[in-house]
Short mmCIF file of N, CA and C in Angstrom, two decimals:
data_model
loop_
_atom_site.label_atom_id
_atom_site.label_comp_id
_atom_site.label_asym_id
_atom_site.label_seq_id
_atom_site.Cartn_x
_atom_site.Cartn_y
_atom_site.Cartn_z
N MET O 17 -55.92 9.30 8.61
CA MET O 17 -54.60 10.05 9.62
C MET O 17 -55.65 10.65 10.82
N TYR O 18 -54.79 10.60 11.96
CA TYR O 18 -55.34 11.39 13.09
C TYR O 18 -54.07 11.98 14.09
N LEU O 19 -54.37 12.66 14.94
CA LEU O 19 -53.48 13.36 15.61
C LEU O 19 -53.94 13.12 17.18
N LYS O 20 -52.99 12.57 17.99
CA LYS O 20 -53.26 12.03 19.54
C LYS O 20 -53.04 13.50 20.11
N ASP O 21 -54.23 13.58 21.08
CA ASP O 21 -54.22 14.81 22.07
C ASP O 21 -54.59 14.20 23.06
N GLY O 22 -53.53 13.75 24.17
CA GLY O 22 -53.96 13.23 25.31
C GLY O 22 -54.76 11.81 25.02
N HIS O 23 -55.88 11.71 25.69
CA HIS O 23 -56.54 10.62 25.50
C HIS O 23 -57.59 10.61 24.49
N ARG O 24 -57.47 11.72 23.63
CA ARG O 24 -58.42 11.99 22.44
C ARG O 24 -57.64 11.46 21.19
N TYR O 25 -58.41 11.49 20.13
CA TYR O 25 -58.03 11.29 18.69
C TYR O 25 -58.48 12.32 17.83
N LEU O 26 -57.89 13.11 17.35
CA LEU O 26 -58.34 14.29 16.39
C LEU O 26 -58.29 13.91 14.99
N VAL O 27 -59.34 14.36 14.05
CA VAL O 27 -59.28 14.10 12.87
C VAL O 27 -59.74 15.57 12.29
N PHE O 28 -59.36 15.80 10.97
CA PHE O 28 -59.67 17.26 10.32
C PHE O 28 -60.27 16.95 9.19
N ALA O 29 -61.31 17.80 9.16
CA ALA O 29 -62.19 17.41 7.83
C ALA O 29 -61.78 18.46 6.67
N SER O 30 -60.96 17.96 6.32
CA SER O 30 -60.14 18.97 5.28
C SER O 30 -60.52 18.89 3.94
N LYS O 31 -61.02 17.62 3.55
CA LYS O 31 -61.34 17.21 1.95
C LYS O 31 -60.63 17.86 1.00
N GLY O 32 -59.12 18.02 1.33
CA GLY O 32 -58.16 18.24 0.56
C GLY O 32 -58.36 19.90 0.16
N GLY O 33 -58.93 20.65 0.97
CA GLY O 33 -59.18 21.98 0.60
C GLY O 33 -60.33 22.11 -0.22
N ALA O 34 -61.23 21.46 -0.31
CA ALA O 34 -62.40 21.85 -0.91
C ALA O 34 -63.57 22.80 -0.16
N ASP O 35 -64.40 23.19 -0.86
CA ASP O 35 -65.05 24.24 -0.21
C ASP O 35 -66.50 23.69 0.43
N THR O 36 -66.50 22.55 0.61
CA THR O 36 -67.56 21.63 1.42
C THR O 36 -66.71 20.96 2.14
N ASN O 37 -67.54 20.58 3.36
CA ASN O 37 -67.02 19.42 4.26
C ASN O 37 -67.42 18.09 3.70
N PRO O 38 -66.56 17.22 4.24
CA PRO O 38 -66.52 15.44 3.73
C PRO O 38 -68.01 15.13 4.15
N ASP O 39 -68.61 14.25 3.53
CA ASP O 39 -69.94 13.67 4.00
C ASP O 39 -69.65 13.02 5.42
N TRP O 40 -68.53 12.45 6.00
CA TRP O 40 -68.45 11.93 6.97
C TRP O 40 -68.50 12.90 8.07
N TYR O 41 -68.19 14.11 7.93
CA TYR O 41 -68.33 15.15 8.91
C TYR O 41 -69.88 15.25 9.40
N HIS O 42 -70.85 15.45 8.13
CA HIS O 42 -72.14 15.61 8.53
C HIS O 42 -72.70 14.17 9.36
N ASN O 43 -72.24 13.02 8.79
CA ASN O 43 -72.67 11.88 9.52
C ASN O 43 -72.08 11.83 11.03
N LEU O 44 -70.97 12.17 11.34
CA LEU O 44 -70.69 12.74 12.91
C LEU O 44 -71.31 13.26 13.57
N LYS O 45 -71.82 14.55 12.87
CA LYS O 45 -72.60 15.74 13.52
C LYS O 45 -74.14 15.10 13.79
N ALA O 46 -74.56 14.30 12.97
CA ALA O 46 -75.69 13.79 13.28
C ALA O 46 -75.80 12.34 14.14
N HIS O 47 -74.50 11.79 14.05
CA HIS O 47 -74.74 10.75 15.04
C HIS O 47 -73.09 10.43 15.45
N PRO O 48 -72.89 11.32 16.79
CA PRO O 48 -71.47 11.24 17.46
C PRO O 48 -71.13 10.17 18.10
N ASN O 49 -72.04 9.38 18.49
CA ASN O 49 -71.34 8.00 19.11
C ASN O 49 -71.24 7.06 17.90
N VAL O 50 -69.96 6.84 18.00
CA VAL O 50 -69.24 5.86 16.99
C VAL O 50 -68.07 5.07 17.58
N LYS O 51 -67.53 4.24 16.84
CA LYS O 51 -66.59 3.36 17.20
C LYS O 51 -65.45 3.66 16.41
N VAL O 52 -64.09 3.94 16.73
CA VAL O 52 -62.90 3.87 15.93
C VAL O 52 -62.09 2.86 16.08
N GLU O 53 -61.31 2.54 14.83
CA GLU O 53 -60.26 1.54 15.08
C GLU O 53 -59.04 2.30 15.18
N VAL O 54 -58.10 1.95 16.03
CA VAL O 54 -56.68 2.35 16.35
C VAL O 54 -55.78 1.29 16.43
N GLY O 55 -54.94 1.03 15.50
CA GLY O 55 -54.24 -0.41 15.45
C GLY O 55 -55.01 -1.71 15.32
N ASN O 56 -54.96 -2.46 16.26
CA ASN O 56 -55.90 -3.52 16.30
C ASN O 56 -57.07 -3.21 17.45
N GLU O 57 -57.13 -2.44 17.88
CA GLU O 57 -58.13 -1.96 18.87
C GLU O 57 -59.21 -1.04 18.34
N THR O 58 -60.50 -1.44 18.75
CA THR O 58 -61.89 -0.73 18.43
C THR O 58 -62.28 -0.12 19.86
N ILE O 59 -62.47 1.29 19.64
CA ILE O 59 -62.83 2.12 20.65
C ILE O 59 -63.95 2.70 20.30
N ASP O 60 -65.01 2.78 21.59
CA ASP O 60 -66.19 3.41 21.80
C ASP O 60 -65.88 4.86 22.12
N VAL O 61 -66.26 5.71 21.08
CA VAL O 61 -66.03 7.16 21.41
C VAL O 61 -67.25 8.19 21.06
N ARG O 62 -67.09 9.31 21.68
CA ARG O 62 -67.98 10.41 21.25
C ARG O 62 -67.26 11.39 20.37
N ALA O 63 -67.99 11.82 19.31
CA ALA O 63 -67.34 12.88 18.22
C ALA O 63 -67.65 14.10 18.78
N GLU O 64 -66.90 15.21 18.75
CA GLU O 64 -67.11 16.58 19.08
C GLU O 64 -66.56 17.47 18.24
N VAL O 65 -66.94 18.40 17.77
CA VAL O 65 -66.54 19.55 16.85
C VAL O 65 -65.65 20.48 17.88
N ILE O 66 -64.42 20.59 17.65
CA ILE O 66 -63.90 21.69 18.22
C ILE O 66 -63.64 22.99 17.54
N THR O 67 -63.71 24.00 18.33
CA THR O 67 -63.96 25.45 18.02
C THR O 67 -63.12 26.47 18.47
N GLY O 68 -63.19 27.68 18.10
CA GLY O 68 -62.40 28.73 18.73
C GLY O 68 -60.83 28.59 18.69
N PRO O 69 -60.29 29.47 19.93
CA PRO O 69 -58.97 29.04 20.00
C PRO O 69 -58.19 27.71 20.09
N GLN O 70 -59.11 26.67 20.66
CA GLN O 70 -58.70 25.43 20.74
C GLN O 70 -58.52 24.89 19.26
N ARG O 71 -59.50 24.88 18.67
CA ARG O 71 -59.70 24.50 17.41
C ARG O 71 -58.38 25.05 16.55
N ASP O 72 -58.11 26.43 16.64
CA ASP O 72 -56.96 26.77 15.86
C ASP O 72 -55.72 26.41 16.60
N ARG O 73 -55.64 26.22 17.72
CA ARG O 73 -54.32 25.70 18.28
C ARG O 73 -53.92 24.36 17.73
N LEU O 74 -55.18 23.40 17.79
CA LEU O 74 -54.72 22.17 17.32
C LEU O 74 -54.64 22.04 15.73
N PHE O 75 -55.36 22.93 14.99
CA PHE O 75 -55.29 22.68 13.55
C PHE O 75 -53.75 23.22 13.23
N ALA O 76 -53.13 24.33 13.88
CA ALA O 76 -51.76 24.77 13.65
C ALA O 76 -50.75 23.58 14.09
N ARG O 77 -51.02 22.94 15.11
CA ARG O 77 -50.16 21.75 15.42
C ARG O 77 -50.25 20.83 14.02
N GLN O 78 -51.45 20.51 13.85
CA GLN O 78 -51.41 19.43 12.71
C GLN O 78 -50.76 19.86 11.26
N ALA O 79 -50.79 21.15 11.24
CA ALA O 79 -50.32 21.87 9.93
C ALA O 79 -48.67 22.07 10.13
N SER O 80 -48.30 22.11 11.59
CA SER O 80 -46.85 22.02 11.62
C SER O 80 -46.21 20.86 11.47
N LEU O 81 -46.96 19.88 11.60
CA LEU O 81 -46.58 18.28 11.41
C LEU O 81 -46.70 18.00 10.02
N TYR O 82 -47.48 18.46 9.37
CA TYR O 82 -48.00 18.04 7.96
C TYR O 82 -48.46 19.39 7.33
N PRO O 83 -47.48 19.96 6.76
CA PRO O 83 -47.72 21.01 5.92
C PRO O 83 -48.64 21.41 4.98
N GLN O 84 -49.09 20.27 4.51
CA GLN O 84 -50.10 20.06 3.49
C GLN O 84 -51.51 20.53 4.00
N PHE O 85 -51.75 20.43 5.33
CA PHE O 85 -53.05 20.94 5.83
C PHE O 85 -53.02 22.36 6.05
N ALA O 86 -52.07 23.10 6.13
CA ALA O 86 -52.03 24.85 5.91
C ALA O 86 -52.41 24.88 4.46
N GLN O 87 -52.02 24.26 3.52
CA GLN O 87 -52.30 24.58 2.01
C GLN O 87 -53.83 24.12 1.68
N TYR O 88 -54.41 23.13 2.63
CA TYR O 88 -55.64 22.74 2.32
C TYR O 88 -56.48 24.18 2.80
N GLN O 89 -56.19 24.78 4.26
CA GLN O 89 -56.85 25.57 4.70
C GLN O 89 -56.89 26.95 3.35
N ARG O 90 -55.80 27.09 2.86
CA ARG O 90 -55.42 28.36 1.96
C ARG O 90 -56.21 28.48 0.83
N LYS O 91 -56.55 26.94 0.49
CA LYS O 91 -57.46 26.87 -0.84
C LYS O 91 -59.05 26.81 -0.65
N THR O 92 -59.35 27.06 0.66
CA THR O 92 -60.85 27.12 0.99
C THR O 92 -61.08 28.21 1.82
N LYS O 93 -62.62 28.55 1.59
CA LYS O 93 -62.93 29.99 2.39
C LYS O 93 -63.59 29.33 3.63
N ARG O 94 -63.81 27.86 3.59
CA ARG O 94 -64.40 27.63 4.98
C ARG O 94 -63.29 27.35 5.94
N THR O 95 -63.79 27.22 7.34
CA THR O 95 -62.65 26.93 8.37
C THR O 95 -62.93 25.45 8.43
N ILE O 96 -61.67 24.65 8.31
CA ILE O 96 -61.63 23.26 8.34
C ILE O 96 -62.03 22.58 9.68
N PRO O 97 -63.17 21.98 10.02
CA PRO O 97 -63.49 21.53 11.27
C PRO O 97 -62.36 20.44 11.64
N VAL O 98 -62.27 20.69 12.99
CA VAL O 98 -61.38 19.83 13.59
C VAL O 98 -62.34 19.05 14.70
N ILE O 99 -62.10 17.43 14.57
CA ILE O 99 -63.21 16.76 15.44
C ILE O 99 -62.47 15.74 16.60
N ALA O 100 -62.85 15.98 17.72
CA ALA O 100 -62.14 15.16 18.87
C ALA O 100 -63.16 13.77 19.08
N PHE O 101 -62.19 12.79 18.93
CA PHE O 101 -63.09 11.64 19.34
C PHE O 101 -62.56 11.17 20.59
N THR O 102 -63.36 11.44 21.75
CA THR O 102 -63.13 10.93 23.11
C THR O 102 -63.47 9.83 23.46
N PRO O 103 -62.65 8.86 23.91
CA PRO O 103 -63.15 7.39 24.37
C PRO O 103 -64.26 7.36 25.48
N LYS O 104 -65.22 6.91 25.32
CA LYS O 104 -66.38 7.06 26.58
C LYS O 104 -65.87 6.65 27.77
N ALA O 105 -64.95 5.61 27.96
CA ALA O 105 -64.57 4.94 29.14
C ALA O 105 -63.80 6.27 29.94
N THR O 106 -63.16 7.24 29.09
CA THR O 106 -62.51 8.42 29.87
C THR O 106 -63.23 9.70 30.08
N ARG O 107 -64.53 9.71 29.44
CA ARG O 107 -65.46 10.99 29.36
C ARG O 107 -65.73 11.20 31.02
N GLN O 108 -65.56 12.41 31.40
CA GLN O 108 -66.12 13.06 32.40
C GLN O 108 -67.39 13.59 32.67
#
C-alpha cells in the first residue's frame, strides 16, 4: 500500500504496530536507490525517511484515509517511519 504525494510515493513502516521496524525499512536505509513497481510501470527511485512535522502531517493524512494506521501507532512506543520514494527523473 502506498500514498501518492505529488510525484512521490509514500510508504509506512507500520509492521502492524509492532515494537520493531520491518526488515525492509532497514534494507532501504542501507540501500536507498531502488526500483518500485506501480501498476505496470517500474520506476527508479531514491528512498528517504521523512521526519518532523512533515512526517506527522503525512502520517495523519494516511491515518485519515485508513484509520487502522492510527491504531498501529497507538499500539507501539516507536514512531512509525514514513518513507518517500522519489523518482530519480524528477529529483532536483
